[in-house]
Amino acid sequence: KPTSGRKRRRRRESKKERKKDEGRGSRNAQHAVDSGERTEKERQRKRRKDREEKAEHVQSLDKSKVNSRDFEGEGEDEEVEEEEEEVEKEVRPETLTPEELEKLKEAVDDKKKLIQALRGKPWPMKKKHSTLRESQEFLEKYEGALGKGKGRKLYAYKVMMNKKWMKFKRDFENFTTACIPWEMKIKEIESHFGSSVASYFIFLRWMYGINMILFGLTFGLVMVPEALMGRPYGSMPRKTVPRAEETNAMDFAVLWDFGGYAQYSVLFYGYYNSQRAIGWLKFRMPLSYFLVGVGTVAYSYMVVIRKMARNANETGGGDENSFNFSWKTFTSWDYLIGNPETADNKFASITTSFKEAILEEQESRKDDNIHLTRFLRVLANFLVLCCLAGSGYLIYFVVRRSQKFALEGFENHTWWERNEVNMVMSLLGMFCPMLFDVISALENYHPRVALQWQLGRIFALFLGNLYTFIIALMDEINLKRKEEDVVQFNMTMWEASLHNNTADNSTAPPLFTHPADVPRGPCWETMVGQEFVRLIISDTMTTYITLLIGDFLRAVLVRFLNYCWCWDLEAGFPSYSEFDVSGNVLGLIFNQGMIWMGAFYAPCLPALNVLRLHVSMYLQCWAVMCCNVPQERVFKASGSNNFYMAMLLVILFLSTLPAIYTIVTIPPSFDCGPFSGKARMFDVIQETLESDFPAWISKVFSYAANPGLVLPFMLLMVLAIYYLQSTSKSYKEANVELKKKLQMPLPPPVVAMPTKERPPGTQPGTRGKVNHPGCRESRARRDGDEDVRVCEREDLCSESNMRRHAGNLGWLTSGQNI
Amino acid sequence: MSSFPPLCFHGCCASPPLFRMVSPAIALAFLPLLLTLLIRYRFYFVLFYRAVLLRVWRDCRTGLSREERCFQYVLTNATPGDPESILDGFDSWCTKKEFISHIGPKKGKILDRLLSEHSPLTVLELGAHCGYSTVRIARALPLGARLFSVEMDQKNAAIAEKVIRLAGFDEVELIVCPSDEVIPRLRADFDLEKLDFVFMDHWKKCYLPDLQMLEGSGLLGKGSMILADNVLFPGAPNFLRYIRRCGLYEWRVHRATLEYSKGIRDGMAELVYQGTK
């Protein structure tokens, strides 16, 4: 390094000079002592010398300052550091005269101000750049001088640490973004398909997070303890496959149906033992089972409501209507992008956001015949209601018929008739949304509103299906319970006969019956769990198969048959499919509802759901990017959609209802599950209170359960809710007021444009042109390869749109003087 | 509805096993799909009815071809020598009576605009059919311009000839020959130097070979414009793919709907030859 060599030389020189000075000073003193007589000349000389000394001091100080700045630049160089210390000892900033210090301070302040005000200066860009660089260098050089002695070193250290800290923060931010699961995938999809499709994937990711927690709870507190510490398989009847099923309990068909060995495992309710404490940990299994069941539901309620509240906060902020297009034009590009793929994505996302904004603008300007629109909307709703009623009747009819078949015995009927209910339900669930979609074209809503209507309608349809299923299940439960009574009676007889046998020949050893041979009850809880697991599996399969056939196969056919077809398949009739946001969101929500309903009776459900969500995240991301086209009218939707959350909350409520109903009203089976032998499942709480806690706690609880205490408490809670709600409302109003006040006195916003000297609105030549460097570049690149799939469809139509839009922009920018 | 399924249930038991397999309730579940398809593709069904079923029926009944019927209607309803009224006659026949895939009034306006903007002197039309587009082009041409119209079919050409003469455009040259035979001979037979404007509305499969033939013949110069109708429906995907890739043209697609139909989307491709790069 040539500079460091020079530095050292300079330093050595300054040391020599200083030594000389000291020598001179001592000689002077000697003179004064020895001769005692001072001539005029000598005095003059001395004054001159003093002046020289001072000048030298200043010089050396400057040099040391340079050194210290350099040292900050290369903090690792130890040699330099040592030398620096030497210099520090010798040079004191106090030697600077106060005036010089003042001047220096002033200059530094000036430069600082200049840097801050540089943006607003009416200079050409080149001059701005050079001034900025110069003043920054000056600052680097002299800012350190303002600290004192030790302070300077500290300052240098601080600056270094600051730089490192900034770098670390940036890296850490990058790292955290990389850690958010599927963030890049979702961003990519959002950039090509718009925020509505992305909102589905964000929702999916959020659901995945919730299910991970649910899975952790059930797996860690229920399944693993039972598997590790509970009694092993085959030790008792409920943990053994019965003799009659043993021969084909390991067949794939049986396992796929979650029968056989899968049924008699930790996956289902029936396997769990009612032993109060298991293992050396004395783990309270039944209590844990009950609390986990309650806890998952409570946790879900909490999360959903908290998320809703947070979303409500987010949506309140920001004025999104004024200067919309200008903001988009001048501030969308991210100058930190360094990766060509990301740049492509960004370009696509800017285009998409423009399309969304144009759509909003069009919608806001639309005015039609209001009476006709109203009539059509009423008509559409009427048609949809008819359709819903028809499908409801069909399901009702099919369920009735299947009950008739069940009475006659299923063996006499064909496979179609046996699976009629499932088939009809899934077919209706598949086709009715399509019909709704077609009907909703009548209504002429904004696509966002249309999506919500569509969601609501499909929600009603699915809800009908779900509740039909639950009612059928309830009938089944009642049947099983009747069967249980019979079995219980038989069992007492069987035991009695066993005792009789042993009593007869008392000399023989006590008879041992293998647990597989013991007669047992039907265990309706396991049956319910099995039904839900089967439903989830078949639902997942249907989703994936529809995806593969409906999207992938269709895309392949359209793509490759197009070479030899008589009309244009891509632009014309079958075309590529669009991503069905409403159907997918509702599929997700109802799936989650079934998990909430069934998780109590089948602890494996959250695990299955996590698996399913994980797979569908990858599969759907791939399918969207590979075989779907963006919607014709891309519209804006907030990434965290409260409408989805509201539906999720409703479903959560509706799905906990039947679960709670069964838990509270139906007594558990007598010979399976953690609550066997109890009158009700929640008795486990009372039992724990009595036997595991000291007596006074149970006393306190019994007092707390007294209506005299509960009622005032509830009253208090209602009052608190009312108070909080009213305060939040007033805060909201205050916020709006403040926002208005903030907006009023502000001058029109100045948009920083690093590459242009003047805003385009004020320049006559560039009116309404999109003069965005990054934009133009990537536009050119896009034009170069027309094969990029996203462009495929849009290149046909977007030009005229863009042109019109450019005119729009020109008007906006010139009119509002940005 | 309540009486229907059991009735069918008994019927199903008697019918062949294939039919017995599917229960009526499952069949009913397909009703929404059927309705959806019917509503979504209603324009295509209407088009199919008007362009195919009605045509076959009328052909059988009258013994005349579709084009002849159309010409008769125009002859009775339009003023000779007035291209405007002749075009109106065609339009009203096509909207009210039957369907012939002319360029139609809406896309015709785009054609008119392009012609008036460029005022070409030599125009080639591929696929004259009944002469609707020929009249439309000839009407918009400047004085002294030459229009060559190519039609493959003899009968259609005869009708087109009559229509063109009826409109009073005598200078139009009608060539009765397949387009792939005409194009290589154009330069020699009609001593053409350069084509300013080419309008394609013949077989959609011939768009691409004819375009390549035009490029090969050297009749296209810088700035020559080619307008191809019906590139989206029935559609000429190969043609679009080619112009997208070859880089010889500056091109765009005018989006519109199919002639005489509201819901079917169609487009016209406008190409401007830029020469080899």
Coordinates of N, CA and C in Angstrom, one line a residue, chain A residues 529-714:
Chain A
G529 N -63.7 -40.3 14.9 CA -62.4 -39.9 14.4 C -62.1 -40.5 13.1
Q530 N -62.4 -41.8 12.9 CA -62.1 -42.4 11.6 C -62.8 -41.7 10.5
E531 N -64.1 -41.4 10.7 CA -64.8 -40.8 9.6 C -64.2 -39.5 9.2
F532 N -63.7 -38.7 10.2 CA -63.1 -37.4 9.9 C -61.8 -37.6 9.2
V533 N -61.0 -38.6 9.6 CA -59.7 -38.8 8.9 C -60.0 -39.2 7.5
R534 N -61.0 -40.1 7.3 CA -61.3 -40.5 5.9 C -61.7 -39.3 5.1
L535 N -62.5 -38.5 5.7 CA -63.0 -37.3 5.0 C -61.9 -36.4 4.5
I536 N -60.9 -36.2 5.5 CA -59.8 -35.4 5.2 C -59.0 -36.0 4.0
I537 N -58.8 -37.3 4.2 CA -57.9 -38.0 3.1 C -58.6 -37.9 1.8
S538 N -59.9 -38.2 1.7 CA -60.6 -38.1 0.4 C -60.6 -36.7 -0.1
D539 N -60.8 -35.8 0.8 CA -60.8 -34.4 0.4 C -59.5 -33.9 -0.2
T540 N -58.4 -34.3 0.4 CA -57.1 -34.0 -0.1 C -56.8 -34.7 -1.4
M541 N -57.2 -35.9 -1.5 CA -57.0 -36.6 -2.8 C -57.8 -35.9 -3.9
T542 N -59.1 -35.6 -3.6 CA -59.9 -34.9 -4.6 C -59.2 -33.6 -5.0
T543 N -58.7 -32.8 -4.1 CA -58.0 -31.6 -4.4 C -56.9 -31.8 -5.3
Y544 N -56.0 -32.7 -4.9 CA -54.8 -32.9 -5.7 C -55.1 -33.5 -7.1
I545 N -56.1 -34.4 -7.2 CA -56.4 -34.9 -8.5 C -57.0 -33.9 -9.4
T546 N -57.9 -33.1 -8.8 CA -58.5 -32.0 -9.6 C -57.4 -31.1 -10.1
L547 N -56.5 -30.8 -9.2 CA -55.4 -29.9 -9.6 C -54.6 -30.5 -10.8
L548 N -54.3 -31.8 -10.6 CA -53.5 -32.4 -11.7 C -54.2 -32.5 -13.0
I549 N -55.5 -32.9 -12.9 CA -56.3 -33.1 -14.1 C -56.7 -31.8 -14.7
G550 N -57.4 -31.0 -13.8 CA -58.1 -29.8 -14.2 C -57.1 -28.7 -14.7
D551 N -56.0 -28.6 -14.0 CA -55.0 -27.6 -14.3 C -53.9 -28.1 -15.2
F552 N -53.2 -29.1 -14.6 CA -51.9 -29.5 -15.3 C -52.2 -30.2 -16.6
L553 N -53.1 -31.2 -16.6 CA -53.4 -31.9 -17.8 C -54.0 -31.0 -18.9
R554 N -54.9 -30.1 -18.4 CA -55.5 -29.1 -19.3 C -54.4 -28.3 -20.0
A555 N -53.5 -27.8 -19.1 CA -52.4 -26.9 -19.6 C -51.6 -27.6 -20.7
V556 N -51.2 -28.9 -20.3 CA -50.4 -29.7 -21.3 C -51.1 -29.8 -22.6
L557 N -52.4 -30.2 -22.5 CA -53.2 -30.4 -23.7 C -53.3 -29.1 -24.6
V558 N -53.6 -28.1 -23.9 CA -53.8 -26.8 -24.6 C -52.5 -26.4 -25.2
R559 N -51.4 -26.6 -24.5 CA -50.1 -26.2 -25.0 C -49.7 -27.0 -26.2
F560 N -49.8 -28.3 -26.1 CA -49.2 -29.1 -27.2 C -50.2 -29.5 -28.3
L561 N -51.5 -29.5 -28.0 CA -52.5 -29.8 -29.1 C -52.6 -28.5 -30.0
N562 N -52.2 -27.4 -29.4 CA -52.3 -26.2 -30.2 C -51.6 -26.2 -31.5
Y563 N -50.6 -27.0 -31.6 CA -49.8 -27.1 -32.8 C -50.6 -27.7 -34.0
C564 N -51.6 -28.5 -33.6 CA -52.3 -29.2 -34.7 C -53.8 -29.1 -34.4
W565 N -54.3 -28.0 -34.2 CA -55.7 -27.8 -33.9 C -56.3 -26.8 -34.8
C566 N -57.7 -26.9 -35.0 CA -58.2 -26.0 -36.0 C -58.5 -24.6 -35.5
W567 N -58.6 -24.4 -34.1 CA -58.7 -23.1 -33.6 C -57.7 -22.9 -32.6
D568 N -57.6 -21.6 -32.1 CA -56.5 -21.3 -31.2 C -57.0 -21.7 -29.8
L569 N -56.3 -22.8 -29.3 CA -56.7 -23.3 -27.9 C -56.3 -22.4 -26.8
E570 N -55.2 -21.7 -27.0 CA -54.7 -20.9 -25.9 C -55.5 -19.6 -25.7
A571 N -55.9 -19.0 -26.8 CA -56.6 -17.7 -26.7 C -58.1 -18.0 -26.7
G572 N -58.5 -19.1 -27.2 CA -60.0 -19.3 -27.4 C -60.6 -20.2 -26.4
F573 N -61.2 -21.3 -26.8 CA -62.2 -21.9 -25.9 C -61.6 -22.6 -24.6
P574 N -60.7 -23.6 -24.7 CA -60.4 -24.1 -23.3 C -59.5 -23.2 -22.6
S575 N -58.5 -22.7 -23.2 CA -57.5 -21.8 -22.6 C -56.9 -22.4 -21.4
Y576 N -56.0 -21.6 -20.7 CA -55.5 -22.1 -19.5 C -56.4 -21.7 -18.4
S577 N -56.4 -22.5 -17.3 CA -57.3 -22.1 -16.2 C -56.8 -21.0 -15.4
E578 N -57.7 -20.3 -14.7 CA -57.3 -19.2 -13.8 C -57.3 -19.8 -12.4
F579 N -56.5 -19.2 -11.5 CA -56.5 -19.7 -10.2 C -57.8 -19.3 -9.4
D580 N -58.4 -20.4 -8.9 CA -59.7 -20.2 -8.2 C -59.5 -19.8 -6.8
V581 N -59.5 -18.5 -6.5 CA -59.2 -18.0 -5.2 C -60.3 -18.5 -4.2
S582 N -61.5 -18.2 -4.6 CA -62.6 -18.5 -3.6 C -62.7 -19.9 -3.2
G583 N -62.6 -20.8 -4.3 CA -62.7 -22.2 -4.0 C -61.6 -22.7 -3.1
N584 N -60.4 -22.3 -3.4 CA -59.3 -22.7 -2.6 C -59.3 -22.2 -1.2
V585 N -59.7 -21.0 -1.0 CA -59.8 -20.4 0.3 C -60.8 -21.2 1.2
L586 N -62.0 -21.5 0.5 CA -63.0 -22.1 1.3 C -62.6 -23.6 1.6
G587 N -62.0 -24.2 0.6 CA -61.5 -25.6 0.8 C -60.6 -25.6 2.0
L588 N -59.7 -24.6 2.1 CA -58.8 -24.5 3.3 C -59.6 -24.3 4.6
I589 N -60.5 -23.4 4.5 CA -61.3 -23.1 5.8 C -62.1 -24.3 6.2
F590 N -62.7 -25.0 5.3 CA -63.6 -26.1 5.7 C -62.7 -27.3 6.2
N591 N -61.6 -27.4 5.5 CA -60.7 -28.4 6.0 C -60.2 -28.2 7.4
Q592 N -60.0 -26.9 7.7 CA -59.6 -26.6 9.1 C -60.7 -26.8 10.0
G593 N -61.9 -26.5 9.6 CA -63.1 -26.8 10.4 C -63.2 -28.3 10.8
M594 N -62.9 -29.1 9.8 CA -63.0 -30.6 10.1 C -61.9 -31.0 11.1
I595 N -60.8 -30.3 10.9 CA -59.7 -30.7 11.9 C -60.1 -30.3 13.3
W596 N -60.7 -29.1 13.5 CA -61.1 -28.7 14.8 C -62.2 -29.6 15.4
M597 N -63.1 -30.1 14.5 CA -64.1 -30.9 14.9 C -63.6 -32.3 15.3
G598 N -62.7 -32.8 14.5 CA -62.3 -34.2 14.7 C -61.1 -34.5 15.5
A599 N -60.4 -33.4 15.8 CA -59.1 -33.6 16.5 C -59.2 -34.2 17.9
F600 N -60.4 -34.0 18.5 CA -60.6 -34.5 19.8 C -60.6 -36.1 19.8
Y601 N -61.2 -36.6 18.7 CA -61.4 -38.0 18.6 C -60.3 -38.7 17.9
A602 N -59.5 -38.0 17.1 CA -58.4 -38.5 16.4 C -57.2 -37.6 16.5
P603 N -56.4 -37.9 17.5 CA -55.2 -37.0 17.7 C -54.3 -36.9 16.5
C604 N -54.4 -37.8 15.5 CA -53.5 -37.7 14.4 C -53.9 -36.6 13.4
L605 N -55.1 -36.1 13.6 CA -55.6 -35.2 12.5 C -54.7 -33.9 12.3
P606 N -54.2 -33.2 13.4 CA -53.4 -32.1 13.1 C -52.1 -32.5 12.3
A607 N -51.6 -33.7 12.7 CA -50.4 -34.1 11.9 C -50.7 -34.3 10.5
L608 N -51.8 -34.9 10.2 CA -52.2 -35.1 8.8 C -52.4 -33.8 8.1
N609 N -53.0 -32.9 8.8 CA -53.2 -31.6 8.2 C -52.0 -30.8 7.9
V610 N -51.0 -30.9 8.8 CA -49.7 -30.2 8.6 C -49.1 -30.8 7.3
L611 N -49.2 -32.1 7.2 CA -48.6 -32.8 6.0 C -49.3 -32.3 4.8
R612 N -50.6 -32.2 4.9 CA -51.4 -31.8 3.7 C -51.1 -30.4 3.3
L613 N -51.0 -29.5 4.3 CA -50.8 -28.1 4.0 C -49.4 -27.9 3.4
H614 N -48.5 -28.7 3.9 CA -47.1 -28.6 3.4 C -47.0 -29.0 2.0
V615 N -47.6 -30.1 1.7 CA -47.6 -30.6 0.3 C -48.3 -29.6 -0.6
S616 N -49.5 -29.2 -0.1 CA -50.3 -28.3 -1.0 C -49.6 -27.0 -1.3
M617 N -48.9 -26.5 -0.3 CA -48.1 -25.3 -0.5 C -47.2 -25.5 -1.7
Y618 N -46.4 -26.5 -1.7 CA -45.5 -26.7 -2.8 C -46.2 -27.0 -4.1
L619 N -47.2 -27.9 -4.0 CA -47.9 -28.3 -5.2 C -48.7 -27.1 -5.9
Q620 N -49.3 -26.3 -5.0 CA -50.1 -25.3 -5.6 C -49.2 -24.1 -6.1
C621 N -48.1 -23.9 -5.4 CA -47.2 -22.9 -5.9 C -46.7 -23.3 -7.3
W622 N -46.4 -24.5 -7.4 CA -45.9 -25.0 -8.7 C -47.0 -24.9 -9.7
A623 N -48.2 -25.4 -9.3 CA -49.3 -25.4 -10.3 C -49.6 -24.0 -10.8
V624 N -49.6 -23.1 -9.9 CA -50.0 -21.7 -10.3 C -49.0 -21.2 -11.3
M625 N -47.7 -21.3 -10.9 CA -46.7 -20.8 -11.8 C -46.6 -21.5 -13.1
C626 N -47.0 -22.8 -13.1 CA -46.8 -23.6 -14.3 C -48.0 -23.7 -15.2
C627 N -49.2 -23.8 -14.6 CA -50.3 -24.0 -15.5 C -51.5 -23.0 -15.4
N628 N -51.3 -22.0 -14.6 CA -52.5 -21.0 -14.6 C -52.1 -19.7 -15.3
V629 N -53.1 -19.0 -15.7 CA -52.8 -17.6 -16.2 C -53.4 -16.6 -15.2
P630 N -52.9 -15.4 -15.2 CA -53.4 -14.4 -14.3 C -54.9 -14.1 -14.6
Q631 N -55.6 -13.7 -13.7 CA -57.0 -13.4 -13.9 C -57.1 -12.2 -14.9
E632 N -58.2 -12.2 -15.6 CA -58.3 -11.2 -16.7 C -58.4 -9.8 -16.1
R633 N -59.1 -9.7 -15.0 CA -59.1 -8.5 -14.3 C -58.4 -8.6 -12.9
V634 N -57.1 -8.3 -12.9 CA -56.4 -8.4 -11.7 C -56.8 -7.4 -10.7
F635 N -57.2 -7.7 -9.5 CA -57.6 -6.7 -8.6 C -56.8 -6.8 -7.3
K636 N -57.0 -5.7 -6.6 CA -56.2 -5.6 -5.4 C -56.9 -6.2 -4.2
A637 N -56.2 -7.0 -3.4 CA -56.7 -7.5 -2.2 C -55.6 -7.4 -1.2
S638 N -56.1 -7.1 0.1 CA -55.0 -7.0 1.1 C -54.5 -8.4 1.4
G639 N -53.2 -8.4 1.7 CA -52.6 -9.7 1.9 C -53.2 -10.4 3.1
S640 N -53.6 -9.6 4.1 CA -54.1 -10.3 5.3 C -55.6 -9.9 5.3
N641 N -56.4 -10.8 4.7 CA -57.8 -10.5 4.4 C -58.7 -10.8 5.6
N642 N -59.3 -9.8 6.1 CA -60.2 -10.0 7.3 C -61.4 -10.8 7.0
F643 N -61.8 -10.8 5.7 CA -63.0 -11.5 5.4 C -62.7 -13.0 5.5
Y644 N -61.6 -13.5 5.1 CA -61.2 -14.9 5.3 C -61.2 -15.2 6.8
M645 N -60.7 -14.3 7.6 CA -60.6 -14.5 9.0 C -62.0 -14.6 9.6
A646 N -62.9 -13.7 9.2 CA -64.2 -13.8 9.7 C -64.9 -15.1 9.4
M647 N -64.6 -15.6 8.2 CA -65.2 -16.9 7.9 C -64.6 -18.0 8.7
L648 N -63.3 -17.9 8.9 CA -62.6 -18.9 9.7 C -63.2 -18.9 11.1
L649 N -63.5 -17.7 11.6 CA -64.0 -17.6 13.0 C -65.4 -18.3 13.0
V650 N -66.2 -18.0 12.0 CA -67.5 -18.6 12.0 C -67.4 -20.1 11.9
I651 N -66.5 -20.6 11.1 CA -66.3 -22.1 11.0 C -65.8 -22.6 12.3
L652 N -64.9 -21.9 12.9 CA -64.4 -22.4 14.1 C -65.5 -22.6 15.2
F653 N -66.3 -21.6 15.2 CA -67.5 -21.6 16.1 C -68.4 -22.8 15.8
L654 N -68.7 -22.9 14.5 CA -69.7 -23.9 14.0 C -69.1 -25.3 14.2
S655 N -67.8 -25.4 14.1 CA -67.2 -26.8 14.3 C -66.9 -27.1 15.7
T656 N -66.8 -26.1 16.6 CA -66.6 -26.5 18.0 C -68.0 -26.9 18.6
L657 N -69.1 -26.3 18.0 CA -70.4 -26.6 18.5 C -70.7 -28.1 18.6
P658 N -70.6 -28.9 17.5 CA -70.9 -30.3 17.6 C -69.9 -31.0 18.5
A659 N -68.6 -30.6 18.4 CA -67.6 -31.3 19.3 C -68.0 -31.1 20.7
I660 N -68.3 -29.9 21.1 CA -68.6 -29.6 22.5 C -69.9 -30.4 22.9
Y661 N -70.9 -30.4 22.0 CA -72.1 -31.0 22.2 C -71.9 -32.5 22.6
T662 N -71.1 -33.2 21.7 CA -70.8 -34.6 22.0 C -70.1 -34.8 23.3
I663 N -69.2 -33.9 23.6 CA -68.4 -34.1 24.8 C -69.3 -33.9 26.0
V664 N -70.2 -32.9 25.9 CA -70.9 -32.6 27.1 C -72.1 -33.6 27.3
T665 N -72.8 -33.9 26.3 CA -74.1 -34.7 26.4 C -73.9 -36.2 26.4
I666 N -73.0 -36.7 25.5 CA -73.0 -38.1 25.3 C -72.0 -38.7 26.3
P667 N -72.4 -39.8 27.0 CA -71.4 -40.4 27.9 C -70.3 -41.2 27.1
P668 N -69.1 -41.2 27.5 CA -68.0 -41.9 26.8 C -68.2 -43.4 26.8
S669 N -67.7 -44.1 25.8 CA -67.8 -45.5 25.7 C -67.2 -46.2 27.0
F670 N -67.7 -47.3 27.3 CA -67.4 -47.9 28.6 C -66.0 -48.6 28.6
D671 N -65.5 -49.0 27.4 CA -64.3 -49.8 27.4 C -63.2 -49.3 26.5
C672 N -63.3 -48.0 26.1 CA -62.2 -47.5 25.3 C -62.0 -46.0 25.5
G673 N -60.8 -45.6 25.3 CA -60.5 -44.2 25.5 C -60.1 -43.8 26.9
P674 N -59.6 -42.6 27.0 CA -59.0 -42.2 28.3 C -60.1 -41.9 29.3
F675 N -61.4 -41.7 28.9 CA -62.4 -41.4 29.8 C -63.4 -42.5 30.1
S676 N -62.9 -43.8 29.8 CA -63.8 -44.9 30.0 C -64.1 -45.1 31.5
G677 N -65.4 -45.4 31.7 CA -65.8 -45.6 33.1 C -66.3 -44.4 33.8
K678 N -66.2 -43.2 33.1 CA -66.7 -42.0 33.7 C -68.1 -41.7 33.1
A679 N -68.9 -41.0 33.8 CA -70.2 -40.7 33.4 C -70.1 -39.6 32.2
R680 N -69.3 -38.7 32.4 CA -69.1 -37.6 31.3 C -67.6 -37.4 31.2
M681 N -67.2 -36.9 30.0 CA -65.7 -36.7 29.8 C -65.1 -35.7 30.7
F682 N -65.9 -34.6 31.0 CA -65.3 -33.6 31.8 C -65.2 -33.9 33.3
D683 N -65.6 -35.1 33.6 CA -65.5 -35.5 35.0 C -64.0 -35.5 35.4
V684 N -63.2 -35.7 34.4 CA -61.8 -35.8 34.7 C -61.2 -34.6 35.5
I685 N -61.8 -33.4 35.2 CA -61.3 -32.2 35.9 C -61.6 -32.3 37.4
Q686 N -62.9 -32.7 37.6 CA -63.3 -32.8 39.0 C -62.4 -33.8 39.8
E687 N -62.2 -34.9 39.1 CA -61.4 -36.0 39.7 C -60.0 -35.5 40.1
T688 N -59.4 -34.7 39.1 CA -58.1 -34.2 39.4 C -58.1 -33.2 40.6
L689 N -59.1 -32.4 40.6 CA -59.2 -31.4 41.6 C -59.3 -32.1 43.0
E690 N -60.1 -33.2 43.0 CA -60.3 -33.8 44.3 C -59.0 -34.6 44.8
S691 N -58.4 -35.3 43.8 CA -57.3 -36.2 44.3 C -55.9 -35.6 44.2
D692 N -55.7 -34.6 43.2 CA -54.3 -34.1 43.0 C -54.1 -32.8 43.7
F693 N -55.1 -32.1 44.0 CA -54.8 -30.7 44.7 C -55.2 -30.8 46.1
P694 N -54.7 -29.9 46.9 CA -55.1 -29.8 48.3 C -56.6 -29.5 48.4
A695 N -57.2 -29.8 49.5 CA -58.6 -29.7 49.7 C -59.1 -28.2 49.5
W696 N -58.3 -27.3 49.9 CA -58.8 -25.9 49.9 C -59.0 -25.4 48.5
I697 N -58.2 -25.9 47.6 CA -58.3 -25.5 46.2 C -59.7 -25.9 45.6
S698 N -60.0 -27.1 45.9 CA -61.3 -27.6 45.4 C -62.4 -26.8 46.0
K699 N -62.2 -26.4 47.3 CA -63.2 -25.6 48.0 C -63.4 -24.3 47.2
V700 N -62.2 -23.7 47.0 CA -62.2 -22.4 46.2 C -62.9 -22.5 44.9
F701 N -62.7 -23.6 44.2 CA -63.3 -23.8 42.9 C -64.8 -23.9 43.1
S702 N -65.2 -24.7 44.1 CA -66.6 -24.9 44.3 C -67.3 -23.6 44.6
Y703 N -66.6 -22.7 45.4 CA -67.2 -21.4 45.6 C -67.2 -20.5 44.4
A704 N -66.1 -20.7 43.6 CA -66.1 -19.8 42.4 C -67.1 -20.2 41.4
A705 N -67.5 -21.5 41.4 CA -68.5 -22.0 40.5 C -69.9 -21.6 40.9
N706 N -70.0 -21.0 42.1 CA -71.3 -20.5 42.6 C -71.9 -19.4 41.7
P707 N -73.1 -19.6 41.3 CA -73.7 -18.5 40.4 C -73.7 -17.1 41.0
G708 N -73.7 -17.0 42.3 CA -73.6 -15.7 43.0 C -72.3 -15.0 42.6
L709 N -71.3 -15.8 42.4 CA -70.0 -15.2 42.0 C -69.8 -15.0 40.5
V710 N -70.4 -16.1 39.8 CA -70.2 -16.1 38.4 C -70.9 -14.9 37.7
L711 N -72.1 -14.7 38.2 CA -73.0 -13.7 37.5 C -72.3 -12.3 37.6
P712 N -71.9 -11.8 38.8 CA -71.3 -10.5 38.9 C -70.0 -10.4 38.0
F713 N -69.3 -11.5 38.0 CA -68.1 -11.5 37.3 C -68.4 -11.3 35.8
M714 N -69.4 -12.0 35.3 CA -69.7 -11.9 33.9 C -70.2 -10.5 33.6

